[in-house]
mmCIF file of C-alpha atoms in Angstrom:
data_model
loop_
_atom_site.group_PDB
_atom_site.id
_atom_site.type_symbol
_atom_site.label_atom_id
_atom_site.label_comp_id
_atom_site.label_asym_id
_atom_site.label_seq_id
_atom_site.Cartn_x
_atom_site.Cartn_y
_atom_site.Cartn_z
ATOM 1 C CA MET A 97 -63.769 15.611 30.840
ATOM 2 C CA ARG A 98 -66.006 15.790 33.866
ATOM 3 C CA ARG A 99 -64.436 14.692 37.102
ATOM 4 C CA PHE A 100 -65.359 14.093 40.717
ATOM 5 C CA GLN A 101 -67.507 17.074 41.650
ATOM 6 C CA GLU A 102 -66.375 19.663 44.184
ATOM 7 C CA SER A 103 -68.734 21.421 46.562
ATOM 8 C CA GLY A 104 -68.416 24.438 48.829
ATOM 9 C CA ALA A 105 -66.776 23.887 52.186
ATOM 10 C CA ARG A 106 -70.036 23.939 54.133
ATOM 11 C CA ASP A 107 -72.559 23.123 51.453
ATOM 12 C CA TRP A 108 -73.487 19.652 50.206
ATOM 13 C CA ARG A 109 -74.748 21.114 46.945
ATOM 14 C CA ALA A 110 -71.997 20.387 44.459
ATOM 15 C CA THR A 111 -70.323 22.488 41.823
ATOM 16 C CA PRO A 112 -68.956 20.720 38.722
ATOM 17 C CA PHE A 113 -65.297 20.149 38.037
ATOM 18 C CA LEU A 114 -65.550 20.347 34.257
ATOM 19 C CA PRO A 115 -63.498 18.898 31.402
ATOM 20 C CA GLY A 116 -59.738 18.789 31.866
ATOM 21 C CA VAL A 117 -57.102 18.652 29.172
ATOM 22 C CA LEU A 118 -56.586 15.289 27.558
ATOM 23 C CA CYS A 119 -54.520 15.795 24.444
ATOM 24 C CA ALA A 120 -55.106 13.010 21.980
ATOM 25 C CA CYS A 121 -53.508 14.637 18.960
ATOM 26 C CA LEU A 122 -56.647 14.911 16.833
ATOM 27 C CA CYS A 123 -55.544 18.029 14.952
ATOM 28 C CA LEU A 124 -55.438 17.992 11.150
ATOM 29 C CA ALA A 125 -52.777 20.669 11.022
ATOM 30 C CA ALA A 126 -49.792 18.342 10.826
ATOM 31 C CA PRO A 127 -50.437 15.130 8.852
ATOM 32 C CA GLY A 128 -48.552 14.816 5.615
ATOM 33 C CA THR A 129 -46.427 12.448 3.601
ATOM 34 C CA ARG A 130 -43.382 13.095 5.772
ATOM 35 C CA ALA A 131 -42.852 12.570 9.490
ATOM 36 C CA GLY A 132 -44.948 15.634 10.304
ATOM 37 C CA GLY A 133 -44.716 18.211 7.535
ATOM 38 C CA LEU A 134 -46.181 21.561 8.596
ATOM 39 C CA THR A 135 -46.671 22.775 5.011
ATOM 40 C CA ASP A 136 -47.322 19.580 3.035
ATOM 41 C CA THR A 137 -50.159 19.454 0.531
ATOM 42 C CA LEU A 138 -51.179 16.659 -1.801
ATOM 43 C CA PRO A 139 -50.935 16.759 -5.591
ATOM 44 C CA ARG A 140 -54.124 17.485 -7.453
ATOM 45 C CA ASN A 141 -56.570 14.545 -7.433
ATOM 46 C CA ALA A 142 -54.384 12.621 -4.964
ATOM 47 C CA PHE A 143 -55.688 11.383 -1.610
ATOM 48 C CA LEU A 144 -54.187 10.164 1.633
ATOM 49 C CA LEU A 145 -56.116 7.833 3.929
ATOM 50 C CA ASP A 146 -54.760 7.824 7.484
ATOM 51 C CA LEU A 147 -55.953 5.389 10.155
ATOM 52 C CA SER A 148 -54.384 5.574 13.620
ATOM 53 C CA TYR A 149 -54.911 4.335 17.159
ATOM 54 C CA HIS A 150 -54.248 6.666 20.121
ATOM 55 C CA PHE A 151 -53.871 5.689 23.757
ATOM 56 C CA ALA A 152 -53.873 8.729 26.060
ATOM 57 C CA TRP A 153 -53.529 8.881 29.829
ATOM 58 C CA LEU A 154 -53.916 11.611 32.422
ATOM 59 C CA GLY A 155 -53.132 11.542 36.119
ATOM 60 C CA GLY A 156 -51.941 14.983 37.197
ATOM 61 C CA ALA A 157 -51.939 18.710 36.548
ATOM 62 C CA TRP A 158 -49.733 21.801 36.711
ATOM 63 C CA ASP A 159 -50.985 24.357 39.241
ATOM 64 C CA ASP A 160 -50.865 28.161 39.223
ATOM 65 C CA LYS A 161 -47.216 28.085 40.317
ATOM 66 C CA GLY A 162 -46.121 25.486 37.770
ATOM 67 C CA ARG A 163 -45.973 22.635 40.280
ATOM 68 C CA TYR A 164 -47.102 19.137 39.372
ATOM 69 C CA GLY A 165 -49.801 17.689 41.582
ATOM 70 C CA SER A 166 -53.076 15.857 41.754
ATOM 71 C CA LEU A 167 -55.539 16.236 38.911
ATOM 72 C CA LEU A 168 -58.209 17.352 41.393
ATOM 73 C CA PRO A 169 -57.928 19.396 44.602
ATOM 74 C CA PRO A 170 -58.751 17.919 48.033
ATOM 75 C CA LEU A 171 -62.424 18.078 49.010
ATOM 76 C CA ASP A 172 -63.244 19.091 52.589
ATOM 77 C CA ARG A 173 -66.501 17.629 53.917
ATOM 78 C CA TYR A 174 -68.412 19.175 56.807
ATOM 79 C CA GLU A 175 -71.220 18.195 59.113
ATOM 80 C CA PRO A 176 -74.435 20.149 58.526
ATOM 81 C CA GLY A 177 -73.629 21.862 61.850
ATOM 82 C CA GLY A 178 -70.165 22.926 60.724
ATOM 83 C CA SER A 179 -67.483 20.542 62.101
ATOM 84 C CA LEU A 180 -65.044 18.981 59.652
ATOM 85 C CA GLN A 181 -65.923 15.362 58.897
ATOM 86 C CA GLY A 182 -62.751 14.828 56.915
ATOM 87 C CA THR A 183 -61.029 15.421 53.580
ATOM 88 C CA LEU A 184 -61.417 13.428 50.397
ATOM 89 C CA THR A 185 -58.275 13.525 48.261
ATOM 90 C CA PRO A 186 -58.901 12.260 44.727
ATOM 91 C CA ASP A 187 -56.003 10.637 42.908
ATOM 92 C CA ALA A 188 -57.908 10.394 39.642
ATOM 93 C CA ARG A 189 -56.517 8.556 36.626
ATOM 94 C CA VAL A 190 -58.038 8.764 33.153
ATOM 95 C CA ARG A 191 -57.450 6.585 30.094
ATOM 96 C CA TYR A 192 -58.719 7.198 26.558
ATOM 97 C CA HIS A 193 -58.631 4.746 23.649
ATOM 98 C CA ILE A 194 -59.282 6.498 20.335
ATOM 99 C CA THR A 195 -59.257 5.535 16.680
ATOM 100 C CA LEU A 196 -58.740 8.451 14.318
ATOM 101 C CA PHE A 197 -59.775 8.318 10.669
ATOM 102 C CA GLN A 198 -58.293 11.039 8.452
ATOM 103 C CA LEU A 199 -58.707 11.662 4.751
ATOM 104 C CA GLN A 200 -56.938 14.349 2.746
ATOM 105 C CA PHE A 201 -57.587 15.248 -0.864
ATOM 106 C CA GLY A 202 -55.586 17.442 -3.220
ATOM 107 C CA LEU A 203 -57.868 20.070 -4.733
ATOM 108 C CA ALA A 204 -54.867 21.638 -6.511
ATOM 109 C CA GLU A 205 -51.091 21.320 -6.314
ATOM 110 C CA ALA A 206 -51.001 23.838 -3.473
ATOM 111 C CA LEU A 207 -54.425 23.287 -1.888
ATOM 112 C CA SER A 208 -55.579 20.302 0.172
ATOM 113 C CA LEU A 209 -58.825 19.522 1.969
ATOM 114 C CA GLY A 210 -58.913 17.227 5.005
ATOM 115 C CA ILE A 211 -61.405 15.610 7.337
ATOM 116 C CA GLY A 212 -60.687 13.903 10.646
ATOM 117 C CA ILE A 213 -63.169 11.595 12.366
ATOM 118 C CA PRO A 214 -62.266 10.565 15.942
ATOM 119 C CA LEU A 215 -63.994 7.498 17.336
ATOM 120 C CA VAL A 216 -63.561 6.997 21.075
ATOM 121 C CA LEU A 217 -63.366 3.256 21.680
ATOM 122 C CA ARG A 218 -63.441 3.467 25.475
ATOM 123 C CA THR A 219 -62.760 5.791 28.386
ATOM 124 C CA ASP A 220 -61.729 4.560 31.839
ATOM 125 C CA ILE A 221 -61.677 6.747 34.968
ATOM 126 C CA THR A 222 -60.493 5.672 38.410
ATOM 127 C CA PRO A 223 -61.227 8.323 41.099
ATOM 128 C CA ASP A 224 -59.243 6.605 43.912
ATOM 129 C CA LEU A 225 -60.648 8.703 46.768
ATOM 130 C CA ARG A 226 -58.453 8.785 49.864
ATOM 131 C CA TRP A 227 -59.787 9.826 53.272
ATOM 132 C CA THR A 228 -58.162 12.009 55.948
ATOM 133 C CA PRO A 229 -60.143 12.150 59.242
ATOM 134 C CA GLY A 230 -61.338 15.547 60.455
ATOM 135 C CA ASP A 231 -62.631 16.835 63.813
ATOM 136 C CA VAL A 232 -63.653 14.600 66.688
ATOM 137 C CA GLN A 233 -67.423 14.148 66.552
ATOM 138 C CA PRO A 234 -68.994 14.341 70.057
ATOM 139 C CA PHE A 235 -71.737 11.833 69.258
ATOM 140 C CA LEU A 236 -69.094 9.305 68.093
ATOM 141 C CA GLY A 237 -66.371 10.133 70.585
ATOM 142 C CA ARG A 238 -63.871 10.110 67.688
ATOM 143 C CA ALA A 239 -63.354 11.435 64.194
ATOM 144 C CA TYR A 240 -65.118 9.936 61.180
ATOM 145 C CA THR A 241 -63.328 6.991 59.625
ATOM 146 C CA GLU A 242 -63.627 6.457 55.894
ATOM 147 C CA ASP A 243 -66.285 3.785 56.444
ATOM 148 C CA ASP A 244 -68.159 6.082 58.829
ATOM 149 C CA PHE A 245 -68.285 8.816 56.235
ATOM 150 C CA TRP A 246 -69.562 6.678 53.384
ATOM 151 C CA GLN A 247 -72.133 5.000 55.642
ATOM 152 C CA TRP A 248 -73.372 8.451 56.590
ATOM 153 C CA ALA A 249 -73.428 9.503 52.916
ATOM 154 C CA ALA A 250 -75.333 6.310 52.000
ATOM 155 C CA SER A 251 -77.964 7.154 54.612
ATOM 156 C CA MET A 252 -78.506 10.391 52.672
ATOM 157 C CA GLY A 253 -78.897 8.501 49.381
ATOM 158 C CA GLN A 254 -75.368 9.215 48.155
ATOM 159 C CA PRO A 255 -73.445 6.191 46.769
ATOM 160 C CA ARG A 256 -69.669 6.034 46.898
ATOM 161 C CA PRO A 257 -68.213 6.946 43.464
ATOM 162 C CA GLY A 258 -66.337 4.088 41.870
ATOM 163 C CA SER A 259 -64.454 3.468 38.672
ATOM 164 C CA TRP A 260 -66.251 4.403 35.474
ATOM 165 C CA THR A 261 -65.995 3.000 31.956
ATOM 166 C CA GLY A 262 -67.925 4.541 29.098
ATOM 167 C CA ASN A 263 -67.791 6.124 25.655
ATOM 168 C CA ARG A 264 -67.748 2.780 23.924
ATOM 169 C CA ASN A 265 -67.523 3.480 20.184
ATOM 170 C CA VAL A 266 -68.722 7.070 20.581
ATOM 171 C CA LEU A 267 -68.048 9.675 17.897
ATOM 172 C CA GLY A 268 -65.984 12.740 18.786
ATOM 173 C CA ASP A 269 -66.081 16.148 17.118
ATOM 174 C CA VAL A 270 -65.395 15.813 13.393
ATOM 175 C CA VAL A 271 -62.652 18.165 12.191
ATOM 176 C CA LEU A 272 -62.474 19.833 8.765
ATOM 177 C CA GLY A 273 -59.289 21.479 7.504
ATOM 178 C CA LEU A 274 -58.119 23.402 4.445
ATOM 179 C CA ARG A 275 -54.439 24.111 3.713
ATOM 180 C CA LEU A 276 -52.984 26.485 1.146
ATOM 181 C CA ARG A 277 -49.243 26.409 0.444
ATOM 182 C CA PHE A 278 -48.828 30.014 -0.655
ATOM 183 C CA THR A 279 -45.097 29.824 -1.383
ATOM 184 C CA ASP A 280 -45.913 27.866 -4.559
ATOM 185 C CA PHE A 281 -46.704 31.292 -6.003
ATOM 186 C CA LEU A 282 -43.462 32.895 -4.744
ATOM 187 C CA ARG A 283 -40.533 31.932 -6.954
ATOM 188 C CA ARG A 284 -37.925 33.422 -4.633
ATOM 189 C CA ALA A 285 -39.185 31.313 -1.722
ATOM 190 C CA ARG A 286 -38.980 28.162 -3.811
ATOM 191 C CA ASP A 287 -35.408 29.001 -4.863
ATOM 192 C CA LEU A 288 -34.454 29.349 -1.198
ATOM 193 C CA GLY A 289 -36.054 26.027 -0.270
ATOM 194 C CA ILE A 290 -38.697 27.736 1.866
ATOM 195 C CA GLN A 291 -42.282 26.546 2.078
ATOM 196 C CA GLY A 292 -45.120 28.418 3.753
ATOM 197 C CA ALA A 293 -48.723 27.387 4.285
ATOM 198 C CA VAL A 294 -51.895 28.615 5.944
ATOM 199 C CA THR A 295 -54.200 26.012 7.484
ATOM 200 C CA ILE A 296 -57.762 26.773 8.573
ATOM 201 C CA GLN A 297 -59.667 24.179 10.563
ATOM 202 C CA GLY A 298 -62.932 23.808 12.417
ATOM 203 C CA ALA A 299 -64.691 21.208 14.553
ATOM 204 C CA LEU A 300 -68.275 20.086 14.016
ATOM 205 C CA PRO A 301 -70.262 19.496 17.270
ATOM 206 C CA THR A 302 -70.691 15.764 16.728
ATOM 207 C CA GLY A 303 -69.146 14.652 20.040
ATOM 208 C CA ARG A 304 -71.069 13.671 23.150
ATOM 209 C CA GLN A 305 -71.071 15.622 26.395
ATOM 210 C CA ALA A 306 -70.654 13.789 29.686
ATOM 211 C CA ASP A 307 -73.767 12.759 31.602
ATOM 212 C CA PRO A 308 -74.317 15.657 34.058
ATOM 213 C CA GLU A 309 -75.739 13.294 36.695
ATOM 214 C CA GLU A 310 -72.592 11.129 36.828
ATOM 215 C CA VAL A 311 -69.955 12.089 39.392
ATOM 216 C CA VAL A 312 -67.209 10.336 37.438
ATOM 217 C CA ALA A 313 -67.685 10.596 33.675
ATOM 218 C CA ALA A 314 -66.104 11.951 30.496
ATOM 219 C CA GLY A 315 -67.298 13.271 27.169
ATOM 220 C CA THR A 316 -65.938 13.131 23.631
ATOM 221 C CA THR A 317 -66.243 16.764 22.555
ATOM 222 C CA MET A 318 -63.276 18.930 21.601
ATOM 223 C CA TRP A 319 -63.615 20.592 25.021
ATOM 224 C CA ASP A 320 -63.181 17.197 26.696
ATOM 225 C CA LEU A 321 -60.205 16.168 24.579
ATOM 226 C CA GLN A 322 -58.647 19.655 24.367
ATOM 227 C CA ALA A 323 -56.678 18.612 21.286
ATOM 228 C CA GLN A 324 -57.522 21.892 19.585
ATOM 229 C CA GLY A 325 -60.150 24.622 19.572
ATOM 230 C CA ASP A 326 -63.450 24.747 17.725
ATOM 231 C CA LEU A 327 -61.915 27.105 15.158
ATOM 232 C CA GLY A 328 -58.249 27.538 14.380
ATOM 233 C CA VAL A 329 -55.736 29.037 11.997
ATOM 234 C CA HIS A 330 -52.071 28.039 11.558
ATOM 235 C CA LEU A 331 -49.321 29.904 9.716
ATOM 236 C CA ALA A 332 -46.349 27.618 9.100
ATOM 237 C CA MET A 333 -42.959 28.053 7.464
ATOM 238 C CA GLU A 334 -40.391 25.359 6.671
ATOM 239 C CA LYS A 335 -36.844 25.503 5.366
ATOM 240 C CA THR A 336 -35.234 22.450 3.779
ATOM 241 C CA PHE A 337 -31.438 22.518 3.648
ATOM 242 C CA GLY A 338 -29.719 21.302 0.505
ATOM 243 C CA GLY A 339 -26.034 21.277 -0.277
ATOM 244 C CA VAL A 340 -24.100 18.897 1.921
ATOM 245 C CA LEU A 341 -27.307 17.934 3.758
ATOM 246 C CA GLU A 342 -28.964 16.958 0.450
ATOM 247 C CA GLY A 343 -32.420 17.903 1.732
ATOM 248 C CA ARG A 344 -32.152 15.647 4.766
ATOM 249 C CA LEU A 345 -32.927 18.353 7.332
ATOM 250 C CA THR A 346 -36.000 20.571 7.572
ATOM 251 C CA LEU A 347 -36.691 23.228 10.196
ATOM 252 C CA GLY A 348 -40.227 24.451 10.736
ATOM 253 C CA LEU A 349 -42.109 27.161 12.616
ATOM 254 C CA ASP A 350 -45.873 27.126 13.222
ATOM 255 C CA LEU A 351 -47.798 30.087 14.652
ATOM 256 C CA PHE A 352 -51.375 29.302 15.657
ATOM 257 C CA TYR A 353 -54.536 30.589 17.252
ATOM 258 C CA GLU A 354 -57.341 28.276 18.378
ATOM 259 C CA ALA A 355 -60.687 29.525 19.646
ATOM 260 C CA PHE A 356 -63.340 27.720 21.687
ATOM 261 C CA LEU A 357 -66.923 28.736 21.011
ATOM 262 C CA PRO A 358 -69.547 28.977 23.815
ATOM 263 C CA HIS A 359 -71.312 25.651 24.432
ATOM 264 C CA ARG A 360 -74.406 24.845 26.455
ATOM 265 C CA TYR A 361 -74.232 22.242 29.252
ATOM 266 C CA ALA A 362 -77.097 20.663 31.173
ATOM 267 C CA SER A 363 -77.071 21.082 34.962
ATOM 268 C CA ALA A 364 -77.242 18.306 37.537
ATOM 269 C CA PHE A 365 -80.189 18.014 39.934
ATOM 270 C CA GLY A 366 -78.973 15.211 42.213
ATOM 271 C CA ARG A 367 -81.045 12.449 40.626
ATOM 272 C CA ARG A 368 -78.311 9.876 41.221
ATOM 273 C CA ASN A 369 -75.922 11.784 43.492
ATOM 274 C CA PRO A 370 -77.998 14.039 45.760
ATOM 275 C CA LEU A 371 -75.090 15.169 47.958
ATOM 276 C CA LEU A 372 -72.371 15.551 45.338
ATOM 277 C CA LEU A 373 -74.284 16.706 42.254
ATOM 278 C CA ASN A 374 -77.152 19.053 42.952
ATOM 279 C CA TYR A 375 -76.284 22.521 41.667
ATOM 280 C CA GLY A 376 -79.164 22.873 39.178
ATOM 281 C CA PRO A 377 -81.599 24.589 41.612
ATOM 282 C CA TYR A 378 -79.439 27.722 41.800
ATOM 283 C CA VAL A 379 -77.516 27.510 38.505
ATOM 284 C CA GLY A 380 -80.533 26.823 36.312
ATOM 285 C CA LYS A 381 -81.409 24.015 33.920
ATOM 286 C CA ALA A 382 -78.327 24.778 31.836
ATOM 287 C CA TYR A 383 -75.245 26.969 31.787
ATOM 288 C CA TRP A 384 -72.713 28.077 29.158
ATOM 289 C CA ILE A 385 -68.957 27.604 28.938
ATOM 290 C CA ASP A 386 -66.722 29.724 26.718
ATOM 291 C CA GLY A 387 -63.384 27.945 26.892
ATOM 292 C CA GLY A 388 -60.141 29.890 27.043
ATOM 293 C CA ASP A 389 -58.607 30.342 23.599
ATOM 294 C CA LEU A 390 -55.178 28.954 22.703
ATOM 295 C CA ALA A 391 -52.385 30.948 21.057
ATOM 296 C CA GLY A 392 -48.796 29.937 20.575
ATOM 297 C CA ALA A 393 -45.960 28.677 18.437
ATOM 298 C CA ALA A 394 -44.273 25.392 17.599
ATOM 299 C CA LEU A 395 -40.738 24.629 16.479
ATOM 300 C CA GLN A 396 -40.042 21.445 14.552
ATOM 301 C CA VAL A 397 -36.915 19.651 13.418
ATOM 302 C CA GLU A 398 -37.369 16.917 10.852
ATOM 303 C CA GLY A 399 -34.637 14.659 9.532
ATOM 304 C CA VAL A 400 -34.143 11.802 7.107
ATOM 305 C CA ILE A 401 -32.760 8.787 8.930
ATOM 306 C CA TRP A 402 -32.563 6.585 5.846
ATOM 307 C CA LYS A 403 -33.381 7.694 2.352
ATOM 308 C CA GLY A 404 -33.479 4.105 1.123
ATOM 309 C CA PRO A 405 -33.314 2.537 -2.328
ATOM 310 C CA ALA A 406 -35.742 3.377 -5.119
ATOM 311 C CA ARG A 407 -37.477 0.971 -7.469
ATOM 312 C CA ALA A 408 -39.543 1.637 -10.550
ATOM 313 C CA SER A 409 -43.071 0.387 -9.886
ATOM 314 C CA PHE A 410 -46.727 1.182 -10.484
ATOM 315 C CA VAL A 411 -46.482 3.694 -7.622
ATOM 316 C CA SER A 412 -44.019 5.773 -9.661
ATOM 317 C CA GLY A 413 -45.678 5.012 -12.993
ATOM 318 C CA GLY A 414 -42.807 2.730 -13.958
ATOM 319 C CA SER A 415 -40.298 5.587 -13.719
ATOM 320 C CA LEU A 416 -37.143 5.205 -11.663
ATOM 321 C CA ASP A 417 -36.630 8.992 -11.606
ATOM 322 C CA ARG A 418 -40.100 9.480 -10.115
ATOM 323 C CA ALA A 419 -39.399 6.763 -7.561
ATOM 324 C CA ARG A 420 -36.269 8.626 -6.439
ATOM 325 C CA SER A 421 -38.364 11.759 -5.860
ATOM 326 C CA LEU A 422 -40.768 9.964 -3.500
ATOM 327 C CA PRO A 423 -40.501 10.429 0.306
ATOM 328 C CA PRO A 424 -37.520 8.822 2.078
ATOM 329 C CA LEU A 425 -37.870 5.380 3.560
ATOM 330 C CA TRP A 426 -37.487 6.509 7.169
ATOM 331 C CA THR A 427 -37.940 9.999 8.602
ATOM 332 C CA ALA A 428 -38.429 11.360 12.112
ATOM 333 C CA SER A 429 -39.343 14.687 13.662
ATOM 334 C CA VAL A 430 -39.311 16.428 17.044
ATOM 335 C CA ARG A 431 -41.754 19.262 17.720
ATOM 336 C CA LEU A 432 -41.999 21.538 20.741
ATOM 337 C CA ALA A 433 -45.118 23.686 21.033
ATOM 338 C CA SER A 434 -45.932 26.289 23.661
ATOM 339 C CA ALA A 435 -49.493 27.565 23.946
ATOM 340 C CA TRP A 436 -50.926 30.354 26.073
ATOM 341 C CA ILE A 437 -54.359 29.466 27.465
ATOM 342 C CA GLY A 438 -56.896 32.219 28.112
ATOM 343 C CA GLN A 439 -59.463 32.535 30.887
ATOM 344 C CA THR A 440 -62.522 30.296 30.625
ATOM 345 C CA ASP A 441 -65.861 32.036 31.176
ATOM 346 C CA PHE A 442 -68.966 30.488 32.764
ATOM 347 C CA THR A 443 -72.460 31.917 32.433
ATOM 348 C CA SER A 444 -75.396 30.766 34.552
ATOM 349 C CA ARG A 445 -78.083 32.180 36.867
ATOM 350 C CA SER A 446 -75.539 32.296 39.713
ATOM 351 C CA SER A 447 -72.656 34.746 39.388
ATOM 352 C CA VAL A 448 -71.096 33.284 42.551
ATOM 353 C CA TRP A 449 -71.105 29.799 41.070
ATOM 354 C CA ASP A 450 -69.663 31.167 37.816
ATOM 355 C CA ALA A 451 -66.783 32.780 39.691
ATOM 356 C CA MET A 452 -66.055 29.531 41.555
ATOM 357 C CA GLN A 453 -65.737 27.618 38.288
ATOM 358 C CA GLU A 454 -63.647 30.302 36.597
ATOM 359 C CA GLU A 455 -61.189 30.151 39.491
ATOM 360 C CA LYS A 456 -60.408 26.565 38.444
ATOM 361 C CA TRP A 457 -59.858 27.544 34.799
ATOM 362 C CA ARG A 458 -57.503 30.500 35.102
ATOM 363 C CA PRO A 459 -55.109 31.614 32.334
ATOM 364 C CA GLY A 460 -51.957 29.581 31.960
ATOM 365 C CA TYR A 461 -49.813 27.808 29.424
ATOM 366 C CA ARG A 462 -48.829 24.337 28.336
ATOM 367 C CA ASN A 463 -45.723 22.898 26.668
ATOM 368 C CA VAL A 464 -46.203 19.993 24.299
ATOM 369 C CA LEU A 465 -43.389 17.741 23.123
ATOM 370 C CA VAL A 466 -44.080 15.475 20.146
ATOM 371 C CA VAL A 467 -41.698 12.860 18.738
ATOM 372 C CA SER A 468 -42.909 11.120 15.585
ATOM 373 C CA THR A 469 -41.600 8.895 12.836
ATOM 374 C CA VAL A 470 -42.745 7.645 9.451
ATOM 375 C CA LEU A 471 -41.673 4.478 7.623
ATOM 376 C CA SER A 472 -42.590 5.036 3.954
ATOM 377 C CA LEU A 473 -42.606 2.152 1.503
ATOM 378 C CA LEU A 474 -43.474 4.277 -1.525
ATOM 379 C CA ARG A 475 -39.916 4.217 -2.903
ATOM 380 C CA LEU A 476 -40.011 0.428 -2.765
ATOM 381 C CA GLY A 477 -43.261 0.237 -4.743
ATOM 382 C CA ALA A 478 -45.759 -0.283 -1.910
ATOM 383 C CA PRO A 479 -48.446 2.407 -1.387
ATOM 384 C CA LEU A 480 -48.126 2.325 2.400
ATOM 385 C CA GLN A 481 -46.666 4.379 5.244
ATOM 386 C CA VAL A 482 -46.428 3.324 8.894
ATOM 387 C CA THR A 483 -46.468 6.037 11.561
ATOM 388 C CA ALA A 484 -45.789 6.247 15.287
ATOM 389 C CA ALA A 485 -45.772 9.187 17.718
ATOM 390 C CA TRP A 486 -45.364 10.051 21.389
ATOM 391 C CA ARG A 487 -46.929 13.256 22.708
ATOM 392 C CA SER A 488 -46.452 14.680 26.208
ATOM 393 C CA THR A 489 -47.571 17.707 28.220
ATOM 394 C CA SER A 490 -46.253 16.215 31.475
ATOM 395 C CA LEU A 491 -42.529 16.243 30.675
ATOM 396 C CA ILE A 492 -42.137 20.047 30.494
ATOM 397 C CA PRO A 493 -43.883 22.068 33.234
ATOM 398 C CA GLY A 494 -46.913 24.208 32.438
ATOM 399 C CA LYS A 495 -49.339 26.375 34.386
ATOM 400 C CA ASN A 496 -53.041 25.803 35.140
ATOM 401 C CA THR A 497 -53.261 22.917 32.710
ATOM 402 C CA ARG A 498 -53.582 19.150 32.864
ATOM 403 C CA ALA A 499 -50.521 16.979 32.243
ATOM 404 C CA SER A 500 -51.346 14.270 29.731
ATOM 405 C CA ASP A 501 -49.442 11.868 27.501
ATOM 406 C CA SER A 502 -50.319 9.745 24.504
ATOM 407 C CA LEU A 503 -48.912 7.115 22.191
ATOM 408 C CA SER A 504 -50.157 6.470 18.680
ATOM 409 C CA VAL A 505 -49.515 4.112 15.785
ATOM 410 C CA GLY A 506 -51.079 4.203 12.361
ATOM 411 C CA ILE A 507 -50.950 3.515 8.660
ATOM 412 C CA ARG A 508 -51.338 5.822 5.664
ATOM 413 C CA ILE A 509 -52.434 4.774 2.223
ATOM 414 C CA PRO A 510 -51.888 7.307 -0.565
ATOM 415 C CA GLY A 511 -53.535 7.110 -3.956
ATOM 416 C CA THR A 512 -54.658 9.083 -6.968
ATOM 417 C CA PHE A 513 -57.981 9.558 -8.737
ATOM 418 C CA TRP A 514 -57.652 9.670 -12.520
#
């Protein structure tokens, strides 16, 4: 997600403030027939079509000391001679509207293949630049007012950045995933009610990068959305408790590593914003970003709220016993994930510029809380599940990461190929 561009204190040539973290929950690691099964796979020749809408918003960030503040730092602006004109303080707010299409297919009883296709319906960004006057200017007899500053900038060909809306029906990075539930081959694990699975996933570079000449803009790549890395592996274990609990409670642990691959970005040459976006002459026509990798763990508690009645229908092949073995009517889960974020590396013709950007993308961590629920009508004879989820990285403090939230609703339609 590209934001309002930041320049050096005494240099009108700008340096880019590159994509922040906007978690829209695009990962294929969790979808299943339950509220959020970490180890679920589909039966052989079965499929699950999942269509969901995600609304995500972002308005702040956690700094290097774990304090919540503005998404972007204040921008000091100086006269060419050196006196402080004033300080621009962005209070940026970002909104994403995304539709996510997912399809899973059971290659075998313990092996499923999945594809996720995110379609960004619209992105809205409001920079909300606030002005704090600087030094008294001798030729004015006073400090610059906000109007003074933007009139001066306009005389230099620089328009005032306003709200931006874009990414209308733009494809994001398509995600492919493969999950193997290896405990199907371990009898002892099955006897103990333990399930384990390995999920491998990767993102295809089908998303769109932000226009480098726009001061306020956003892209649709995995780097922009920061939902996951370009390549990832998850090792998950789940334990379902029987006895008195009758299988109504499942505890899960997910260990993961997500890597970002180096990507090439075009530089800005001030064609539309000569004062705020003109770093190409010393950076080069393009530069590379190798995003900091993610590594961490997630704990999940999943419970059955209402098992519900069972009816023999075409969904269960006319069998009441099969209907009773279908997913409960109403389940819910709570997941807490903590991820360490590595240093992001920039590569261009200017080592000084690279260091300036890397200072903004230092190592840190983020804590993600996800609450989700599934209403499954399979036991009642309808091949339909309704899902809802809330995801937050703003509720629990992090470090050097953006604080975003999202809400999603969706439907799942399972079926079988004969």
